[in-house]
Coordinates of C-alpha atoms (C1' of nucleotides) in Angstrom, one line a residue:
Chain A
M1321 CA 134.9 56.2 127.5
S1322 CA 132.7 58.1 130.0
E1323 CA 131.4 61.4 129.2
E1324 CA 132.2 64.3 131.5
K1325 CA 129.0 65.8 132.8
S1326 CA 129.4 69.5 133.2
L1327 CA 129.0 71.1 136.6
N1328 CA 126.5 73.7 137.5
F1329 CA 127.8 76.9 139.2
L1330 CA 127.2 75.6 142.7
E1331 CA 129.0 72.3 142.0
E1332 CA 131.9 74.4 140.8
I1333 CA 132.0 76.4 144.0
I1334 CA 131.8 73.3 146.1
E1335 CA 134.5 71.5 144.3
E1336 CA 136.7 74.5 144.7
D1337 CA 135.9 74.8 148.4
L1338 CA 136.7 71.1 148.8
R1339 CA 139.8 71.3 146.7
T1340 CA 141.3 74.3 148.6
G1341 CA 140.4 72.7 151.9
K1342 CA 138.1 75.5 152.9
Y1343 CA 135.7 72.7 154.0
K1344 CA 136.4 69.1 154.6
S1345 CA 132.8 68.3 153.8
I1346 CA 129.7 70.2 152.9
H1347 CA 126.5 70.7 154.9
T1348 CA 123.3 72.1 153.2
R1349 CA 119.8 72.6 154.5
F1350 CA 116.3 72.8 153.2
P1351 CA 114.5 75.6 155.1
P1352 CA 110.8 75.7 154.4
E1353 CA 108.5 78.0 156.3
P1354 CA 105.6 75.9 157.6
N1355 CA 102.9 78.2 156.2
G1356 CA 101.8 76.2 153.2
Y1357 CA 102.3 73.0 151.2
L1358 CA 105.4 72.3 149.2
H1359 CA 105.1 72.7 145.4
I1360 CA 107.2 71.7 142.4
G1361 CA 109.4 74.8 142.9
H1362 CA 110.4 73.5 146.3
A1363 CA 111.2 70.2 144.7
K1364 CA 113.9 71.9 142.7
S1365 CA 115.4 73.3 145.9
I1366 CA 115.0 69.9 147.7
C1367 CA 116.7 68.0 144.9
L1368 CA 119.4 70.7 144.8
N1369 CA 120.2 70.7 148.5
F1370 CA 119.9 67.0 149.1
G1371 CA 121.5 66.2 145.7
L1372 CA 124.6 68.3 146.4
A1373 CA 125.1 66.7 149.8
D1374 CA 124.7 63.2 148.2
K1375 CA 127.1 63.9 145.5
Y1376 CA 129.8 65.3 147.7
G1377 CA 129.3 63.0 150.7
G1378 CA 127.9 65.8 152.9
K1379 CA 124.7 66.2 155.0
T1380 CA 121.4 68.0 154.6
N1381 CA 119.3 69.3 157.5
L1382 CA 115.6 69.9 157.3
R1383 CA 114.9 73.1 159.1
F1384 CA 111.6 74.8 159.6
D1385 CA 111.9 78.5 159.3
D1386 CA 109.2 79.2 161.9
T1387 CA 109.8 82.8 163.1
N1388 CA 106.4 84.2 162.2
P1389 CA 103.7 82.6 164.5
V1390 CA 100.9 84.4 162.7
T1391 CA 101.0 82.2 159.6
E1392 CA 102.6 79.0 160.7
E1393 CA 100.9 75.7 161.7
T1394 CA 101.8 72.2 162.6
E1395 CA 99.6 70.8 159.8
Y1396 CA 102.1 72.3 157.4
V1397 CA 105.1 70.8 159.2
D1398 CA 103.6 67.3 158.8
S1399 CA 102.8 67.8 155.2
I1400 CA 106.3 69.1 154.4
K1401 CA 108.0 66.1 156.1
E1402 CA 105.7 63.7 154.2
D1403 CA 106.4 65.4 150.9
V1404 CA 110.2 65.4 151.3
R1405 CA 110.2 61.7 152.2
W1406 CA 107.9 60.9 149.3
L1407 CA 110.3 62.7 146.9
G1408 CA 112.9 60.2 148.1
F1409 CA 115.1 62.1 150.6
E1410 CA 115.9 61.6 154.2
W1411 CA 117.4 64.5 156.2
D1412 CA 120.2 64.3 158.7
G1413 CA 119.1 66.8 161.4
E1414 CA 115.5 68.0 161.9
Y1415 CA 115.5 71.4 163.4
F1416 CA 113.3 74.4 163.9
A1417 CA 114.4 78.0 163.9
S1418 CA 112.2 78.3 167.0
D1419 CA 114.5 75.9 168.8
Y1420 CA 117.1 78.6 168.6
F1421 CA 115.0 81.4 170.1
P1422 CA 117.1 81.5 173.3
Q1423 CA 120.4 81.4 171.4
L1424 CA 119.2 84.1 169.0
F1425 CA 118.1 86.3 171.9
S1426 CA 121.6 85.9 173.3
F1427 CA 123.1 86.8 169.9
A1428 CA 121.0 89.9 169.9
C1429 CA 122.2 91.0 173.3
D1430 CA 125.8 90.5 172.1
L1431 CA 125.1 92.9 169.2
I1432 CA 123.6 95.4 171.6
R1433 CA 126.7 95.1 173.9
N1434 CA 129.0 95.8 171.0
G1435 CA 127.0 98.8 169.9
H1436 CA 125.5 97.1 166.8
A1437 CA 121.8 97.2 167.8
Y1438 CA 119.3 99.4 169.5
V1439 CA 115.7 99.5 170.6
D1440 CA 113.6 101.9 168.6
D1441 CA 110.3 103.2 169.9
S1442 CA 109.1 104.5 166.5
N1443 CA 106.0 102.9 165.1
S1444 CA 106.0 101.1 161.8
E1445 CA 104.8 104.2 159.8
E1446 CA 107.6 106.3 161.2
I1447 CA 110.2 103.6 160.5
A1448 CA 108.9 103.3 156.9
A1449 CA 109.1 107.0 156.4
S1450 CA 112.6 107.4 157.8
K1451 CA 113.8 104.5 155.8
G1452 CA 114.0 106.6 152.6
T1453 CA 113.5 105.1 149.2
P1454 CA 115.8 103.3 146.7
T1455 CA 116.8 106.7 145.3
T1456 CA 116.9 108.7 148.5
T1457 CA 118.7 108.1 151.7
G1458 CA 117.1 107.4 155.0
K1459 CA 117.2 109.3 158.3
N1460 CA 118.5 108.2 161.6
S1461 CA 116.0 107.3 164.2
P1462 CA 115.8 109.6 167.2
F1463 CA 116.3 106.5 169.4
R1464 CA 119.5 105.4 167.6
E1465 CA 121.9 106.7 170.2
R1466 CA 120.5 105.2 173.3
S1467 CA 123.1 103.8 175.7
I1468 CA 124.0 100.1 175.7
E1469 CA 122.5 99.7 179.2
E1470 CA 119.2 101.3 178.3
N1471 CA 119.0 99.1 175.1
L1472 CA 119.8 96.0 177.1
R1473 CA 117.1 96.9 179.7
L1474 CA 114.5 97.8 177.1
F1475 CA 115.2 94.6 175.0
S1476 CA 114.7 92.5 178.1
E1477 CA 111.5 94.3 178.9
M1478 CA 110.3 93.6 175.4
K1479 CA 111.0 89.9 176.0
E1480 CA 109.2 90.1 179.4
G1481 CA 106.1 91.2 177.6
I1482 CA 105.5 94.6 179.2
F1483 CA 105.1 96.4 175.9
P1484 CA 102.2 95.9 173.5
D1485 CA 102.6 94.7 169.9
G1486 CA 104.3 97.3 167.7
A1487 CA 105.5 99.5 170.6
K1488 CA 109.1 98.8 170.1
V1489 CA 111.5 96.9 167.8
L1490 CA 115.1 96.0 168.0
R1491 CA 117.1 97.3 165.1
A1492 CA 120.6 96.6 163.8
K1493 CA 122.7 99.8 163.7
I1494 CA 124.2 99.8 160.2
D1495 CA 123.8 102.7 157.8
M1496 CA 120.6 104.6 157.0
A1497 CA 122.3 105.9 153.8
S1498 CA 123.2 102.5 152.4
P1499 CA 122.2 102.0 148.7
N1500 CA 121.1 98.6 149.9
M1501 CA 117.8 99.1 151.6
H1502 CA 118.3 96.0 153.7
L1503 CA 121.3 97.6 155.4
R1504 CA 119.3 100.7 156.6
D1505 CA 119.0 99.6 160.2
P1506 CA 117.0 96.5 159.6
I1507 CA 114.5 95.3 162.2
M1508 CA 115.8 92.3 164.1
Y1509 CA 113.0 91.7 166.6
R1510 CA 109.3 92.6 166.7
I1511 CA 106.8 92.2 169.5
R1512 CA 103.9 89.8 168.8
H1513 CA 101.7 88.5 171.6
V1514 CA 100.7 85.5 169.5
P1515 CA 101.1 81.9 170.5
H1516 CA 103.6 80.0 168.4
H1517 CA 102.9 76.5 167.0
R1518 CA 105.8 75.1 169.0
T1519 CA 106.8 77.5 171.7
G1520 CA 103.3 78.4 172.7
D1521 CA 103.2 81.6 174.9
K1522 CA 106.8 81.4 175.9
W1523 CA 107.9 84.2 173.6
C1524 CA 106.3 87.5 172.7
I1525 CA 109.2 88.8 170.7
Y1526 CA 110.1 87.0 167.4
P1527 CA 113.2 87.4 165.3
M1528 CA 112.9 88.6 161.7
Y1529 CA 114.0 86.4 158.8
D1530 CA 117.3 88.1 158.2
F1531 CA 118.4 87.9 161.8
A1532 CA 117.2 84.3 162.3
H1533 CA 118.1 82.6 159.0
G1534 CA 121.8 83.1 158.8
E1535 CA 122.3 82.6 162.5
S1536 CA 120.4 79.3 162.3
D1537 CA 122.7 78.3 159.4
S1538 CA 125.7 79.2 161.4
I1539 CA 124.5 77.3 164.5
E1540 CA 124.1 74.2 162.3
N1541 CA 127.5 74.7 160.6
I1542 CA 125.8 75.0 157.2
T1543 CA 128.6 75.5 154.7
H1544 CA 126.5 76.4 151.6
S1545 CA 123.2 78.1 152.3
I1546 CA 121.3 78.0 149.1
C1547 CA 118.3 80.2 148.5
T1548 CA 116.5 81.9 145.6
L1549 CA 117.5 85.0 143.7
E1550 CA 115.2 87.4 145.5
F1551 CA 117.4 87.1 148.6
E1552 CA 120.4 88.2 146.7
V1553 CA 120.2 91.7 148.1
H1554 CA 120.0 90.2 151.6
R1555 CA 123.4 88.6 151.3
P1556 CA 125.4 91.6 152.6
L1557 CA 123.2 91.6 155.7
Y1558 CA 123.5 87.9 156.1
Q1559 CA 127.2 88.3 156.2
W1560 CA 127.1 91.4 158.4
Y1561 CA 125.4 89.6 161.2
I1562 CA 127.7 86.6 161.0
D1563 CA 130.8 88.9 160.9
K1564 CA 129.7 91.0 163.8
L1565 CA 128.8 88.0 165.9
G1566 CA 132.0 86.2 164.9
I1567 CA 130.2 82.9 164.5
F1568 CA 130.6 80.0 162.0
P1569 CA 130.9 81.6 158.5
S1570 CA 128.0 80.1 156.6
R1571 CA 127.7 81.6 153.1
Q1572 CA 124.6 82.3 151.1
Y1573 CA 124.3 81.4 147.4
E1574 CA 121.4 82.1 145.2
F1575 CA 119.8 80.3 142.2
A1576 CA 116.8 81.1 140.0
R1577 CA 113.5 79.7 141.2
L1578 CA 111.4 77.4 139.0
N1579 CA 108.6 78.9 137.1
L1580 CA 106.2 76.7 135.1
N1581 CA 103.8 78.0 132.5
Y1582 CA 100.0 77.7 132.9
T1583 CA 100.2 77.7 136.6
V1584 CA 101.1 79.8 139.6
M1585 CA 103.9 79.1 142.0
S1586 CA 103.5 81.3 145.0
K1587 CA 102.2 79.9 148.3
R1588 CA 100.2 83.1 148.7
K1589 CA 98.3 82.5 145.4
L1590 CA 98.0 78.8 146.0
L1591 CA 96.5 79.6 149.4
Q1592 CA 94.0 81.9 147.8
L1593 CA 92.8 79.1 145.4
V1594 CA 92.4 76.8 148.4
N1595 CA 90.7 79.4 150.7
E1596 CA 88.3 80.6 148.0
G1597 CA 87.3 77.0 147.1
L1598 CA 88.5 77.3 143.6
V1599 CA 90.3 74.0 144.0
D1600 CA 89.5 71.1 146.3
G1601 CA 92.4 71.8 148.6
W1602 CA 96.2 71.8 148.6
N1603 CA 96.2 68.3 147.2
D1604 CA 93.8 69.0 144.3
P1605 CA 95.3 67.1 141.4
R1606 CA 95.4 70.3 139.4
M1607 CA 97.6 72.0 141.9
P1608 CA 101.4 72.2 141.3
T1609 CA 101.9 71.1 144.9
L1610 CA 103.7 67.9 145.6
S1611 CA 100.6 66.5 147.3
G1612 CA 98.6 67.5 144.3
L1613 CA 101.0 65.9 141.8
R1614 CA 101.2 62.8 143.9
R1615 CA 97.4 62.5 143.9
R1616 CA 97.4 63.1 140.2
G1617 CA 99.7 60.2 139.7
Y1618 CA 103.1 61.7 139.2
T1619 CA 106.0 59.6 140.5
P1620 CA 108.8 60.9 142.7
E1621 CA 111.2 59.5 140.1
S1622 CA 109.7 61.6 137.3
I1623 CA 109.9 64.8 139.4
R1624 CA 113.5 64.2 140.3
N1625 CA 114.3 63.6 136.7
F1626 CA 112.5 66.8 135.8
C1627 CA 114.5 68.7 138.3
E1628 CA 117.7 67.2 136.9
R1629 CA 116.8 68.2 133.4
I1630 CA 115.9 71.8 134.0
G1631 CA 119.3 72.4 135.6
I1632 CA 120.4 75.1 138.0
Q1633 CA 121.2 78.6 137.0
R1634 CA 121.0 82.3 138.0
R1635 CA 118.8 83.5 135.1
E1636 CA 115.0 83.8 135.3
N1637 CA 113.3 81.0 133.4
I1638 CA 109.8 79.7 132.6
I1639 CA 109.8 76.0 132.0
D1640 CA 107.3 74.5 129.6
V1641 CA 104.9 72.2 131.5
G1642 CA 105.3 69.9 128.5
L1643 CA 108.7 68.9 129.9
L1644 CA 107.2 67.8 133.2
E1645 CA 104.6 65.8 131.2
F1646 CA 107.4 64.2 129.2
C1647 CA 109.2 63.2 132.4
V1648 CA 106.1 61.5 133.9
R1649 CA 105.2 59.7 130.6
E1650 CA 108.8 58.5 130.4
D1651 CA 108.6 56.9 133.8
L1652 CA 105.0 55.7 133.6
N1653 CA 105.6 54.1 130.2
R1654 CA 108.2 52.0 132.0
I1655 CA 106.3 51.0 135.0
A1656 CA 102.5 51.3 134.4
E1657 CA 100.6 48.1 133.6
R1658 CA 98.3 48.3 130.6
R1659 CA 94.5 48.0 130.9
M1660 CA 91.6 48.7 128.7
A1661 CA 89.0 51.4 129.5
V1662 CA 86.3 53.0 127.3
L1663 CA 85.7 56.6 128.2
D1664 CA 82.9 57.5 125.8
P1665 CA 81.2 54.2 125.0
I1666 CA 79.3 53.0 122.0
K1667 CA 78.2 49.4 121.5
L1668 CA 79.9 47.2 119.0
V1669 CA 77.9 44.1 118.1
I1670 CA 79.7 41.2 116.4
T1671 CA 76.8 39.8 114.4
N1672 CA 78.5 36.4 113.5
Y1673 CA 79.6 35.7 117.1
P1674 CA 77.3 33.2 119.0
V1675 CA 74.8 34.9 121.4
G1676 CA 75.7 34.1 125.0
Q1677 CA 79.2 32.8 124.3
T1678 CA 82.2 34.1 126.3
E1679 CA 85.8 33.3 125.7
I1680 CA 89.0 34.3 127.4
V1681 CA 91.8 36.1 125.6
L1682 CA 95.2 36.9 127.0
A1683 CA 96.7 40.4 127.3
E1684 CA 100.2 41.4 128.2
N1685 CA 100.5 43.7 131.1
N1686 CA 103.5 45.8 130.0
P1687 CA 105.2 45.5 126.6
E1688 CA 108.1 47.5 127.9
K1689 CA 109.2 44.8 130.3
E1690 CA 111.3 41.7 129.5
D1691 CA 108.5 39.2 130.1
H1692 CA 105.8 41.7 129.1
G1693 CA 104.9 42.0 132.8
G1694 CA 103.1 38.7 132.6
V1695 CA 99.6 38.2 131.1
R1696 CA 96.1 38.6 132.3
E1697 CA 92.8 37.1 131.1
L1698 CA 90.1 39.2 129.5
P1699 CA 86.5 38.1 128.7
F1700 CA 85.4 38.5 125.1
C1701 CA 81.9 38.1 123.7
R1702 CA 79.4 39.3 121.2
E1703 CA 78.8 42.7 122.6
L1704 CA 81.6 45.1 123.4
W1705 CA 82.0 48.7 124.4
I1706 CA 84.3 50.6 122.2
E1707 CA 85.2 54.3 122.0
A1708 CA 82.7 56.4 120.1
E1709 CA 85.5 58.3 118.5
D1710 CA 86.8 55.0 116.9
F1711 CA 84.0 54.9 114.5
M1712 CA 83.3 57.3 111.6
E1713 CA 80.4 56.7 109.2
V1714 CA 82.2 58.8 106.6
P1715 CA 85.9 58.2 107.2
A1716 CA 88.5 60.9 107.1
K1717 CA 91.5 60.5 105.0
K1718 CA 94.1 58.1 106.5
W1719 CA 91.5 56.9 108.9
F1720 CA 92.7 53.5 110.3
R1721 CA 89.8 52.8 112.6
L1722 CA 86.2 51.6 112.1
A1723 CA 84.1 52.8 109.1
P1724 CA 81.7 50.8 107.0
G1725 CA 83.7 48.2 105.1
Q1726 CA 87.0 48.8 107.0
M1727 CA 88.8 46.3 109.2
V1728 CA 90.5 46.8 112.6
R1729 CA 92.1 44.6 115.1
L1730 CA 90.4 44.4 118.5
K1731 CA 93.4 44.6 120.8
N1732 CA 94.4 41.1 122.0
A1733 CA 91.4 39.5 120.2
Y1734 CA 90.1 39.3 116.6
I1735 CA 90.1 41.3 113.5
V1736 CA 86.6 42.6 112.7
Q1737 CA 85.1 44.1 109.6
C1738 CA 82.6 46.9 110.0
E1739 CA 79.2 46.2 108.4
G1740 CA 77.4 49.4 109.3
C1741 CA 75.7 51.1 112.2
V1742 CA 72.3 51.7 113.9
K1743 CA 71.1 55.2 114.6
D1744 CA 68.4 56.6 116.8
G1745 CA 65.6 59.0 115.8
D1746 CA 68.0 62.0 115.9
G1747 CA 70.4 60.3 113.5
K1748 CA 72.9 59.7 116.3
V1749 CA 74.9 56.4 116.0
I1750 CA 74.0 54.1 118.9
E1751 CA 75.5 50.8 117.7
V1752 CA 78.2 49.7 115.3
H1753 CA 77.8 46.3 113.7
C1754 CA 80.6 44.1 112.4
T1755 CA 81.6 40.5 111.7
Y1756 CA 84.7 38.9 113.1
L1757 CA 87.3 36.7 111.4
P1758 CA 87.6 33.6 113.6
E1759 CA 91.0 32.7 112.2
T1760 CA 92.6 36.0 113.3
R1761 CA 92.6 35.4 117.1
S1762 CA 95.6 37.1 118.7
G1763 CA 98.5 34.7 119.2
S1764 CA 97.2 32.2 116.6
D1765 CA 96.5 34.4 113.6
H1766 CA 97.6 32.6 110.4
S1767 CA 95.3 34.6 108.1
G1768 CA 98.1 36.8 106.8
I1769 CA 95.7 39.8 107.0
N1770 CA 97.3 43.1 108.1
V1771 CA 95.2 45.9 109.4
K1772 CA 96.4 49.4 110.1
G1773 CA 94.3 50.1 113.2
T1774 CA 94.0 48.4 116.5
I1775 CA 91.4 49.6 119.0
H1776 CA 90.6 48.9 122.6
W1777 CA 87.3 47.5 124.0
V1778 CA 85.7 45.9 127.0
S1779 CA 83.0 43.2 127.2
V1780 CA 79.5 44.7 127.8
P1781 CA 78.4 42.0 130.3
H1782 CA 81.7 42.0 132.2
A1783 CA 82.6 45.7 132.3
I1784 CA 82.6 47.6 135.5
G1785 CA 81.4 51.2 135.6
S1786 CA 83.7 53.7 137.1
E1787 CA 84.3 57.5 137.5
L1788 CA 87.2 59.0 135.7
R1789 CA 88.5 62.5 136.4
L1790 CA 90.3 64.2 133.5
Y1791 CA 92.5 67.2 134.2
D1792 CA 93.7 70.0 132.0
R1793 CA 96.0 73.0 132.8
L1794 CA 94.7 75.1 135.7
F1795 CA 95.1 78.4 133.8
K1796 CA 94.3 79.5 130.3
M1797 CA 97.3 81.8 130.2
E1798 CA 101.0 80.9 130.1
D1799 CA 101.8 83.3 132.9
P1800 CA 98.7 84.1 134.8
A1801 CA 100.6 86.0 137.5
S1802 CA 102.3 88.4 135.1
E1803 CA 99.2 90.4 134.1
D1804 CA 97.8 93.2 136.1
G1805 CA 94.5 92.4 137.8
D1806 CA 93.3 89.2 139.4
F1807 CA 95.2 86.1 138.4
K1808 CA 92.1 84.0 139.2
E1809 CA 90.3 85.5 136.2
H1810 CA 92.6 83.4 134.0
L1811 CA 91.5 80.1 135.6
N1812 CA 90.7 77.4 133.0
P1813 CA 87.0 76.6 133.5
D1814 CA 87.5 73.2 131.9
S1815 CA 90.5 72.1 134.0
L1816 CA 88.4 69.2 135.5
Q1817 CA 86.2 67.0 133.4
V1818 CA 84.4 64.2 135.3
I1819 CA 83.4 61.1 133.4
R1820 CA 80.8 59.6 135.6
H1821 CA 80.4 56.4 133.8
A1822 CA 83.3 54.9 131.9
W1823 CA 83.5 51.2 131.3
L1824 CA 86.6 49.4 132.5
E1825 CA 87.9 45.8 132.2
P1826 CA 86.9 43.8 135.3
S1827 CA 90.4 43.4 136.8
L1828 CA 90.3 47.2 137.6
S1829 CA 87.8 46.8 140.3
Q1830 CA 90.7 45.8 142.6
A1831 CA 92.9 48.8 141.7
R1832 CA 94.2 50.6 144.6
A1833 CA 95.7 54.1 145.3
G1834 CA 99.4 54.1 144.6
E1835 CA 99.1 52.0 141.5
F1836 CA 99.8 53.3 138.1
Y1837 CA 98.0 52.2 134.9
Q1838 CA 98.1 53.0 131.3
F1839 CA 94.6 52.8 129.8
I1840 CA 95.6 51.8 126.3
R1841 CA 95.4 54.6 123.8
K1842 CA 93.9 57.0 126.4
G1843 CA 96.5 57.9 129.0
Y1844 CA 97.9 57.2 132.4
F1845 CA 95.5 56.8 135.3
T1846 CA 95.8 56.2 139.0
P1847 CA 93.1 55.5 141.6
D1848 CA 92.3 58.6 143.7
H1849 CA 93.0 57.9 147.4
M1850 CA 90.2 60.1 148.6
L1851 CA 87.3 59.3 146.3
S1852 CA 87.8 55.6 145.7
Q1853 CA 85.9 53.0 147.7
E1854 CA 86.6 49.3 148.3
G1855 CA 85.9 47.6 144.9
R1856 CA 84.9 50.9 143.4
P1857 CA 87.9 52.9 142.4
V1858 CA 87.7 56.4 141.0
F1859 CA 90.6 57.3 138.7
N1860 CA 92.6 60.4 138.1
R1861 CA 94.1 60.9 134.7
T1862 CA 97.8 61.8 135.3
V1863 CA 98.5 62.7 131.7
T1864 CA 97.3 61.7 128.2
L1865 CA 99.4 59.7 125.8
K1866 CA 101.0 61.6 123.0
D1867 CA 98.4 61.7 120.2
N1868 CA 99.9 62.2 116.8
W1869 CA 96.5 61.5 115.2
A1870 CA 94.8 64.3 117.0
K1871 CA 97.8 66.6 116.1
T1872 CA 97.4 65.7 112.5
Q1873 CA 93.7 66.4 112.6
K1874 CA 94.2 69.9 114.0
K1875 CA 96.2 70.9 111.0
Chain B
rU344 C1' 116.5 108.4 137.5
rG345 C1' 119.8 104.8 143.1
rC346 C1' 121.7 99.8 144.1
rC347 C1' 122.1 94.5 142.8
rC348 C1' 121.6 90.5 139.2
rG349 C1' 121.0 88.5 134.4
rA350 C1' 120.8 87.8 128.7
rU351 C1' 123.2 81.2 123.9
rA352 C1' 117.4 77.8 118.9
rG353 C1' 110.3 78.1 120.5
rU354 C1' 111.6 76.4 126.0
rA355 C1' 115.5 75.0 129.0
rU356 C1' 120.7 73.9 129.4
rA357 C1' 126.4 73.0 127.8
rA358 C1' 130.8 75.0 125.6
rU359 C1' 135.4 78.0 131.6
rG360 C1' 140.0 82.3 124.9
rG361 C1' 140.3 77.4 120.0
rC362 C1' 134.7 73.1 115.3
rA363 C1' 128.3 76.5 119.2
rG364 C1' 126.7 70.8 121.5
rU365 C1' 122.5 68.3 124.3
rA366 C1' 117.3 67.6 126.0
rC367 C1' 112.2 68.9 125.3
rG368 C1' 109.2 70.8 121.2
rA369 C1' 108.3 71.1 115.9
rC370 C1' 108.8 68.7 111.0
rA371 C1' 109.9 64.2 107.9
rG372 C1' 110.6 58.9 107.7
rA373 C1' 111.2 53.6 109.7
rU374 C1' 109.2 50.0 113.1
rU375 C1' 104.8 48.7 115.8
rU376 C1' 98.4 44.1 117.6
rU377 C1' 98.5 51.2 121.7
rG378 C1' 98.1 56.8 115.7
rG379 C1' 101.8 54.8 122.4
rU380 C1' 107.0 53.2 122.9
rU381 C1' 111.6 52.8 120.1
rC382 C1' 114.9 54.3 116.0
rU383 C1' 116.7 57.6 112.0
rG384 C1' 116.9 62.3 109.8
rU385 C1' 115.8 67.7 109.4
rU386 C1' 114.9 72.5 111.4
rU387 C1' 116.0 76.8 114.5
rG388 C1' 120.6 80.2 118.5
rU389 C1' 125.4 83.5 121.0
rC390 C1' 120.8 91.0 122.8
rU391 C1' 123.6 95.4 120.6
rU392 C1' 127.9 98.7 119.4
rG393 C1' 132.9 99.1 120.0
rG394 C1' 137.7 97.3 122.1
rU395 C1' 141.7 93.5 123.5
rU396 C1' 143.5 89.0 120.8
rC397 C1' 146.3 85.1 115.6
rG398 C1' 141.5 83.7 117.6
rA399 C1' 135.7 86.1 121.7
rA400 C1' 129.4 83.1 123.4
rU401 C1' 133.5 83.5 126.9
rC402 C1' 137.7 89.1 128.6
rC403 C1' 136.9 94.9 128.8
rA404 C1' 133.8 99.4 127.9
rG405 C1' 129.2 101.8 126.5
rG406 C1' 124.1 100.8 125.3
rU407 C1' 119.4 97.9 125.1
rC408 C1' 116.1 94.6 127.3
rG409 C1' 114.5 91.5 131.5
rG410 C1' 114.3 90.5 136.9
rG411 C1' 114.9 92.0 142.1
rC412 C1' 115.2 95.7 146.2
rA413 C1' 111.6 100.9 149.9
rA414 C1' 106.7 94.0 155.0
rC415 C1' 107.3 94.9 162.5
rC416 C1' 106.6 88.4 155.7
rA417 C1' 109.9 84.5 154.4

RNA sequence: UGCCCGAUAGUAUAAUGGCAGUACGACAGAUUUUGGUUCUGUUUGUCUUGGUUCGAAUCCAGGUCGGGCAACCA
């Protein structure tokens, strides 16, 4: 018996539209403005738009909303396409709002001819002043009653470029007393003598979002135009243009954007972090951008699962970043090969193991897989690097690791018994000494000895040195954007910790960007595609493993 | 003192007039050659006041709280 999965409100609307025959199939679109890199919030929108089309056998366009040449660049177009593909989606049509400039100009002329638009010579201060406020009505512009012929002539002259920036605008003639500010004669076109990333110098007038977006949707026969909640009050205007133009009736629906705690999610703020050098760029592994998450070692699968789990609604929400981390651990646990790496090394000397001898032990690559992902060979010898935190001279209660007299299993090798330690002049432990039990070799242990703890290690003469980069949350505060003042004051100064010289098992020298590893007991790591060199990978830590021991200690 | 939207465990999300369920988290236990994974159990919720109804998280009214709207940005 299969469980019925409940529908979100958009799926309900679509099923109703399909059931009543309003549409035979649906068509959605993902409409980024190419003025920044995509972030995890966009992933929610991408998964929604493409997911809906997949589910109901429809189509999804990728459309760049490039109506403001001041902020938009081709670099962003390329990164957006890369990120959408990486997430696992392929679009049907690839369009640019700028492709529609001639058509939009023609639509605008239609509105003028029908008395629905006029050219206004007021400057921006005058327009703002006459617009009124949310609690007081606005006043009509003195240019509101120009003749259709004059409006047509002036609008053409605006297009010809004979007026300077800001000299005139085209406005829709709606209602300066409307309680909805967006209906108080909104601006449709403004003059900008600025080259556009695609149309160059061809145009010097550019349509505003409200006039361009719905009309672009209509041109593409978009049935369900999905955007975020802040555009809700724009919907009456969206419909007004379409109604007055009599074109394909696309409809706008809004959902709540994603907010994640301990980070910021606005392109403006992310751009500030990049421009002020507070991060290493849009793809800094601490950034919530898709390129940052990718570099950090997040998988597309984990992000899609995350978007599925958080759901779609119309109420404001702040998702705990812990859920994102759960999703990536879930996926990485399944696919990442296990390796051993020592982040904070201390030397372990096995005093009863022959000097100069090396033997090979076998280690399974992934215990989650049917065949354990195969096995690999590891060199084992008398001197090993182990984690400094795995030894305590005076053990805590319930301590399962090394302490004088205590036994632990060296993962994939022998059980050893701790005999003591060597300290330097300052009393700092520099070596741990132990003896091994030859009959306890992994795979052929008939000793019957059971130990509570198993620790990871790498052979001193065979280990490779490598740089590891550990990341923590970018901000100290749950909602850095909520407070008054500068959000950048809440940056976490310890969000990046560089370990210049960790010791890794030798096979890792061949690790390449795009591969996922679990360093046993330490976390998931992936080679950094910018910092790694041939044979010398630098690793980013994607996320730690859950650590119940550390949690217990905190209490 | 305008208009629009919203409110279910700590965080999200279901229940579409009929037993308030699920995930993450937290807590406890089992298993484990990763204090990982897996498994089991426990915990915590319908903003408020009325109304309609045999029956309300759901419908209606008032209130409270939260978000959005006054860019020639999107």
